[in-house]
mmCIF file with all atom_site columns, C-alpha atoms in Angstrom:
data_model
loop_
_atom_site.group_PDB
_atom_site.id
_atom_site.type_symbol
_atom_site.label_atom_id
_atom_site.label_alt_id
_atom_site.label_comp_id
_atom_site.label_asym_id
_atom_site.label_entity_id
_atom_site.label_seq_id
_atom_site.pdbx_PDB_ins_code
_atom_site.Cartn_x
_atom_site.Cartn_y
_atom_site.Cartn_z
_atom_site.occupancy
_atom_site.B_iso_or_equiv
_atom_site.pdbx_formal_charge
_atom_site.auth_seq_id
_atom_site.auth_comp_id
_atom_site.auth_asym_id
_atom_site.auth_atom_id
_atom_site.pdbx_PDB_model_num
ATOM 1   C CA . MET R 1 1   ? 110.808 98.259  100.120 1.00 65.00 ? 1139 MET R CA 1
ATOM 2   C CA . ASP R 1 2   ? 108.031 99.404  102.446 1.00 85.00 ? 1140 ASP R CA 1
ATOM 3   C CA . LYS R 1 3   ? 107.659 97.273  105.591 1.00 93.00 ? 1141 LYS R CA 1
ATOM 4   C CA . ASN R 1 4   ? 103.977 98.202  105.784 1.00 96.00 ? 1142 ASN R CA 1
ATOM 5   C CA . THR R 1 5   ? 103.044 96.616  102.453 1.00 97.00 ? 1143 THR R CA 1
ATOM 6   C CA . THR R 1 6   ? 103.239 93.185  100.855 1.00 97.00 ? 1144 THR R CA 1
ATOM 7   C CA . PRO R 1 7   ? 104.145 92.951  97.166  1.00 97.00 ? 1145 PRO R CA 1
ATOM 8   C CA . VAL R 1 8   ? 101.798 90.622  95.291  1.00 97.00 ? 1146 VAL R CA 1
ATOM 9   C CA . LYS R 1 9   ? 102.050 89.669  91.634  1.00 97.00 ? 1147 LYS R CA 1
ATOM 10  C CA . VAL R 1 10  ? 98.919  90.426  89.649  1.00 97.00 ? 1148 VAL R CA 1
ATOM 11  C CA . SER R 1 11  ? 99.096  86.940  88.143  1.00 97.00 ? 1149 SER R CA 1
ATOM 12  C CA . VAL R 1 12  ? 98.652  85.465  91.641  1.00 97.00 ? 1150 VAL R CA 1
ATOM 13  C CA . LEU R 1 13  ? 95.622  87.668  92.239  1.00 98.00 ? 1151 LEU R CA 1
ATOM 14  C CA . ARG R 1 14  ? 94.118  86.526  88.928  1.00 97.00 ? 1152 ARG R CA 1
ATOM 15  C CA . VAL R 1 15  ? 94.560  82.860  89.911  1.00 97.00 ? 1153 VAL R CA 1
ATOM 16  C CA . LEU R 1 16  ? 92.865  83.585  93.232  1.00 96.00 ? 1154 LEU R CA 1
ATOM 17  C CA . TYR R 1 17  ? 89.987  85.303  91.429  1.00 97.00 ? 1155 TYR R CA 1
ATOM 18  C CA . LYS R 1 18  ? 89.573  82.404  89.004  1.00 97.00 ? 1156 LYS R CA 1
ATOM 19  C CA . GLY R 1 19  ? 89.511  79.891  91.874  1.00 94.00 ? 1157 GLY R CA 1
ATOM 20  C CA . LEU R 1 20  ? 86.856  81.927  93.624  1.00 95.00 ? 1158 LEU R CA 1
ATOM 21  C CA . GLU R 1 21  ? 84.324  81.585  90.798  1.00 94.00 ? 1159 GLU R CA 1
ATOM 22  C CA . PRO R 1 22  ? 83.272  77.949  91.399  1.00 94.00 ? 1160 PRO R CA 1
ATOM 23  C CA . ILE R 1 23  ? 83.017  78.550  95.143  1.00 94.00 ? 1161 ILE R CA 1
ATOM 24  C CA . LYS R 1 24  ? 80.726  81.542  94.630  1.00 95.00 ? 1162 LYS R CA 1
ATOM 25  C CA . ASP R 1 25  ? 78.634  79.722  92.027  1.00 94.00 ? 1163 ASP R CA 1
ATOM 26  C CA . ARG R 1 26  ? 78.120  76.636  94.167  1.00 92.00 ? 1164 ARG R CA 1
ATOM 27  C CA . LEU R 1 27  ? 77.324  78.635  97.284  1.00 95.00 ? 1165 LEU R CA 1
ATOM 28  C CA . ASP R 1 28  ? 74.823  80.690  95.300  1.00 96.00 ? 1166 ASP R CA 1
ATOM 29  C CA . CYS R 1 29  ? 73.197  77.481  94.057  1.00 93.00 ? 1167 CYS R CA 1
ATOM 30  C CA . ILE R 1 30  ? 72.961  76.024  97.560  1.00 93.00 ? 1168 ILE R CA 1
ATOM 31  C CA . LEU R 1 31  ? 71.453  79.226  98.918  1.00 96.00 ? 1169 LEU R CA 1
ATOM 32  C CA . GLN R 1 32  ? 69.008  79.481  96.009  1.00 96.00 ? 1170 GLN R CA 1
ATOM 33  C CA . ASP R 1 33  ? 67.959  75.866  96.529  1.00 94.00 ? 1171 ASP R CA 1
ATOM 34  C CA . PHE R 1 34  ? 67.533  76.527  100.243 1.00 95.00 ? 1172 PHE R CA 1
ATOM 35  C CA . TYR R 1 35  ? 65.367  79.599  99.688  1.00 97.00 ? 1173 TYR R CA 1
ATOM 36  C CA . ALA R 1 36  ? 63.329  77.758  97.038  1.00 97.00 ? 1174 ALA R CA 1
ATOM 37  C CA . LYS R 1 37  ? 62.857  74.967  99.621  1.00 96.00 ? 1175 LYS R CA 1
ATOM 38  C CA . ASN R 1 38  ? 64.494  72.403  97.335  1.00 94.00 ? 1176 ASN R CA 1
ATOM 39  C CA . ILE R 1 39  ? 66.961  71.464  100.073 1.00 93.00 ? 1177 ILE R CA 1
ATOM 40  C CA . SER R 1 40  ? 66.964  71.885  103.806 1.00 93.00 ? 1178 SER R CA 1
ATOM 41  C CA . LEU R 1 41  ? 69.796  73.309  105.852 1.00 94.00 ? 1179 LEU R CA 1
ATOM 42  C CA . SER R 1 42  ? 70.112  73.463  109.586 1.00 94.00 ? 1180 SER R CA 1
ATOM 43  C CA . GLN R 1 43  ? 70.491  76.906  111.113 1.00 96.00 ? 1181 GLN R CA 1
ATOM 44  C CA . ALA R 1 44  ? 74.220  76.198  111.530 1.00 94.00 ? 1182 ALA R CA 1
ATOM 45  C CA . GLU R 1 45  ? 74.591  75.126  107.889 1.00 94.00 ? 1183 GLU R CA 1
ATOM 46  C CA . HIS R 1 46  ? 72.656  78.141  106.653 1.00 96.00 ? 1184 HIS R CA 1
ATOM 47  C CA . THR R 1 47  ? 74.780  80.474  108.767 1.00 96.00 ? 1185 THR R CA 1
ATOM 48  C CA . ALA R 1 48  ? 77.975  78.801  107.540 1.00 95.00 ? 1186 ALA R CA 1
ATOM 49  C CA . ALA R 1 49  ? 76.878  79.077  103.891 1.00 96.00 ? 1187 ALA R CA 1
ATOM 50  C CA . LEU R 1 50  ? 76.131  82.770  104.384 1.00 97.00 ? 1188 LEU R CA 1
ATOM 51  C CA . GLU R 1 51  ? 79.492  83.325  106.047 1.00 97.00 ? 1189 GLU R CA 1
ATOM 52  C CA . PHE R 1 52  ? 81.344  81.511  103.267 1.00 97.00 ? 1190 PHE R CA 1
ATOM 53  C CA . ARG R 1 53  ? 79.463  83.515  100.629 1.00 97.00 ? 1191 ARG R CA 1
ATOM 54  C CA . SER R 1 54  ? 80.122  86.769  102.455 1.00 98.00 ? 1192 SER R CA 1
ATOM 55  C CA . ALA R 1 55  ? 83.835  86.006  102.601 1.00 98.00 ? 1193 ALA R CA 1
ATOM 56  C CA . ALA R 1 56  ? 83.860  85.148  98.885  1.00 98.00 ? 1194 ALA R CA 1
ATOM 57  C CA . ALA R 1 57  ? 82.005  88.369  98.021  1.00 98.00 ? 1195 ALA R CA 1
ATOM 58  C CA . THR R 1 58  ? 84.440  90.473  100.026 1.00 98.00 ? 1196 THR R CA 1
ATOM 59  C CA . VAL R 1 59  ? 87.439  88.815  98.380  1.00 98.00 ? 1197 VAL R CA 1
ATOM 60  C CA . GLU R 1 60  ? 85.842  89.414  94.992  1.00 98.00 ? 1198 GLU R CA 1
ATOM 61  C CA . LEU R 1 61  ? 85.333  93.122  95.768  1.00 98.00 ? 1199 LEU R CA 1
ATOM 62  C CA . LEU R 1 62  ? 88.920  93.508  96.960  1.00 98.00 ? 1200 LEU R CA 1
ATOM 63  C CA . LEU R 1 63  ? 90.286  91.752  93.882  1.00 98.00 ? 1201 LEU R CA 1
ATOM 64  C CA . LEU R 1 64  ? 88.170  93.793  91.489  1.00 98.00 ? 1202 LEU R CA 1
ATOM 65  C CA . ASP R 1 65  ? 89.466  96.946  93.165  1.00 97.00 ? 1203 ASP R CA 1
ATOM 66  C CA . TYR R 1 66  ? 93.029  95.679  92.757  1.00 98.00 ? 1204 TYR R CA 1
ATOM 67  C CA . PHE R 1 67  ? 92.414  94.918  89.081  1.00 98.00 ? 1205 PHE R CA 1
ATOM 68  C CA . GLU R 1 68  ? 91.173  98.475  88.561  1.00 97.00 ? 1206 GLU R CA 1
ATOM 69  C CA . GLN R 1 69  ? 94.397  99.751  90.098  1.00 95.00 ? 1207 GLN R CA 1
ATOM 70  C CA . VAL R 1 70  ? 96.409  97.441  87.857  1.00 95.00 ? 1208 VAL R CA 1
ATOM 71  C CA . ASP R 1 71  ? 94.629  98.740  84.769  1.00 94.00 ? 1209 ASP R CA 1
ATOM 72  C CA . GLU R 1 72  ? 95.005  102.344 85.867  1.00 94.00 ? 1210 GLU R CA 1
ATOM 73  C CA . PHE R 1 73  ? 98.693  102.185 86.755  1.00 93.00 ? 1211 PHE R CA 1
ATOM 74  C CA . GLU R 1 74  ? 99.732  99.382  84.364  1.00 94.00 ? 1212 GLU R CA 1
ATOM 75  C CA . VAL R 1 75  ? 101.762 97.420  86.914  1.00 95.00 ? 1213 VAL R CA 1
ATOM 76  C CA . ASP R 1 76  ? 102.408 93.708  87.324  1.00 96.00 ? 1214 ASP R CA 1
ATOM 77  C CA . THR R 1 77  ? 102.906 93.852  91.105  1.00 96.00 ? 1215 THR R CA 1
ATOM 78  C CA . LEU R 1 78  ? 100.700 95.524  93.682  1.00 96.00 ? 1216 LEU R CA 1
ATOM 79  C CA . HIS R 1 79  ? 101.934 96.640  97.075  1.00 96.00 ? 1217 HIS R CA 1
ATOM 80  C CA . ILE R 1 80  ? 99.023  95.827  99.352  1.00 97.00 ? 1218 ILE R CA 1
ATOM 81  C CA . PRO R 1 81  ? 98.952  97.203  102.906 1.00 97.00 ? 1219 PRO R CA 1
ATOM 82  C CA . ASN R 1 82  ? 99.852  94.371  105.301 1.00 97.00 ? 1220 ASN R CA 1
ATOM 83  C CA . LYS R 1 83  ? 96.562  94.489  107.210 1.00 97.00 ? 1221 LYS R CA 1
ATOM 84  C CA . GLU R 1 84  ? 94.598  94.365  103.978 1.00 97.00 ? 1222 GLU R CA 1
ATOM 85  C CA . PHE R 1 85  ? 96.779  91.532  102.680 1.00 98.00 ? 1223 PHE R CA 1
ATOM 86  C CA . HIS R 1 86  ? 96.135  89.499  105.841 1.00 98.00 ? 1224 HIS R CA 1
ATOM 87  C CA . LEU R 1 87  ? 92.412  90.226  105.549 1.00 98.00 ? 1225 LEU R CA 1
ATOM 88  C CA . LEU R 1 88  ? 92.511  88.994  101.953 1.00 98.00 ? 1226 LEU R CA 1
ATOM 89  C CA . LEU R 1 89  ? 94.254  85.789  103.066 1.00 97.00 ? 1227 LEU R CA 1
ATOM 90  C CA . ASP R 1 90  ? 91.870  85.175  105.956 1.00 98.00 ? 1228 ASP R CA 1
ATOM 91  C CA . LEU R 1 91  ? 88.767  85.752  103.841 1.00 98.00 ? 1229 LEU R CA 1
ATOM 92  C CA . SER R 1 92  ? 90.144  83.567  101.040 1.00 97.00 ? 1230 SER R CA 1
ATOM 93  C CA . LYS R 1 93  ? 90.753  80.753  103.530 1.00 96.00 ? 1231 LYS R CA 1
ATOM 94  C CA . THR R 1 94  ? 87.229  81.144  104.888 1.00 96.00 ? 1232 THR R CA 1
ATOM 95  C CA . ALA R 1 95  ? 85.730  80.955  101.395 1.00 95.00 ? 1233 ALA R CA 1
ATOM 96  C CA . GLU R 1 96  ? 87.875  77.917  100.565 1.00 93.00 ? 1234 GLU R CA 1
ATOM 97  C CA . LEU R 1 97  ? 86.641  76.143  103.714 1.00 93.00 ? 1235 LEU R CA 1
ATOM 98  C CA . ALA R 1 98  ? 83.263  75.895  102.007 1.00 91.00 ? 1236 ALA R CA 1
ATOM 99  C CA . TYR R 1 99  ? 84.595  72.937  100.014 1.00 86.00 ? 1237 TYR R CA 1
ATOM 100 C CA . ARG R 1 100 ? 85.248  70.952  103.189 1.00 87.00 ? 1238 ARG R CA 1
ATOM 101 C CA . ALA R 1 101 ? 82.196  71.966  105.189 1.00 87.00 ? 1239 ALA R CA 1
ATOM 102 C CA . PRO R 1 102 ? 79.301  69.533  105.299 1.00 85.00 ? 1240 PRO R CA 1
ATOM 103 C CA . LEU R 1 103 ? 76.278  71.333  103.857 1.00 84.00 ? 1241 LEU R CA 1
ATOM 104 C CA . ALA R 1 104 ? 72.881  69.863  102.949 1.00 79.00 ? 1242 ALA R CA 1
ATOM 105 C CA . ASN R 1 105 ? 73.893  66.326  103.970 1.00 76.00 ? 1243 ASN R CA 1
ATOM 106 C CA . SER R 1 106 ? 76.702  66.270  101.423 1.00 72.00 ? 1244 SER R CA 1
ATOM 107 C CA . GLY R 1 107 ? 78.854  69.255  100.660 1.00 65.00 ? 1245 GLY R CA 1
ATOM 108 C CA . LEU R 1 108 ? 79.667  72.011  98.291  1.00 65.00 ? 1246 LEU R CA 1
ATOM 109 C CA . TRP R 1 109 ? 81.758  69.724  96.100  1.00 59.00 ? 1247 TRP R CA 1
ATOM 110 C CA . THR R 1 110 ? 78.694  67.643  95.162  1.00 60.00 ? 1248 THR R CA 1
ATOM 111 C CA . HIS R 1 111 ? 76.182  70.434  94.678  1.00 52.00 ? 1249 HIS R CA 1
#
């Protein structure tokens, strides 16, 4: 086993990807409503929404790349470089924080 990589089951990555969908969708809706002037966000809320969406987009890109590798090599476990694995975890946590952050006087969970 390589100490510089972390083995991750593809099934875990697929669960992560599936959980990312509602976060992305709701953030997109909040941002669309903000730009259409249907809701107002403070500068801090707008910046937070953009950061959450950026984190979600980066996780999505990483996961899609992993899924391409899975399809190409027909494996059920990927060995992700440790730094990349930690980046994936950190960005996933950032995206997930969107559910608990107060945005538009309510939150992502109500939008």
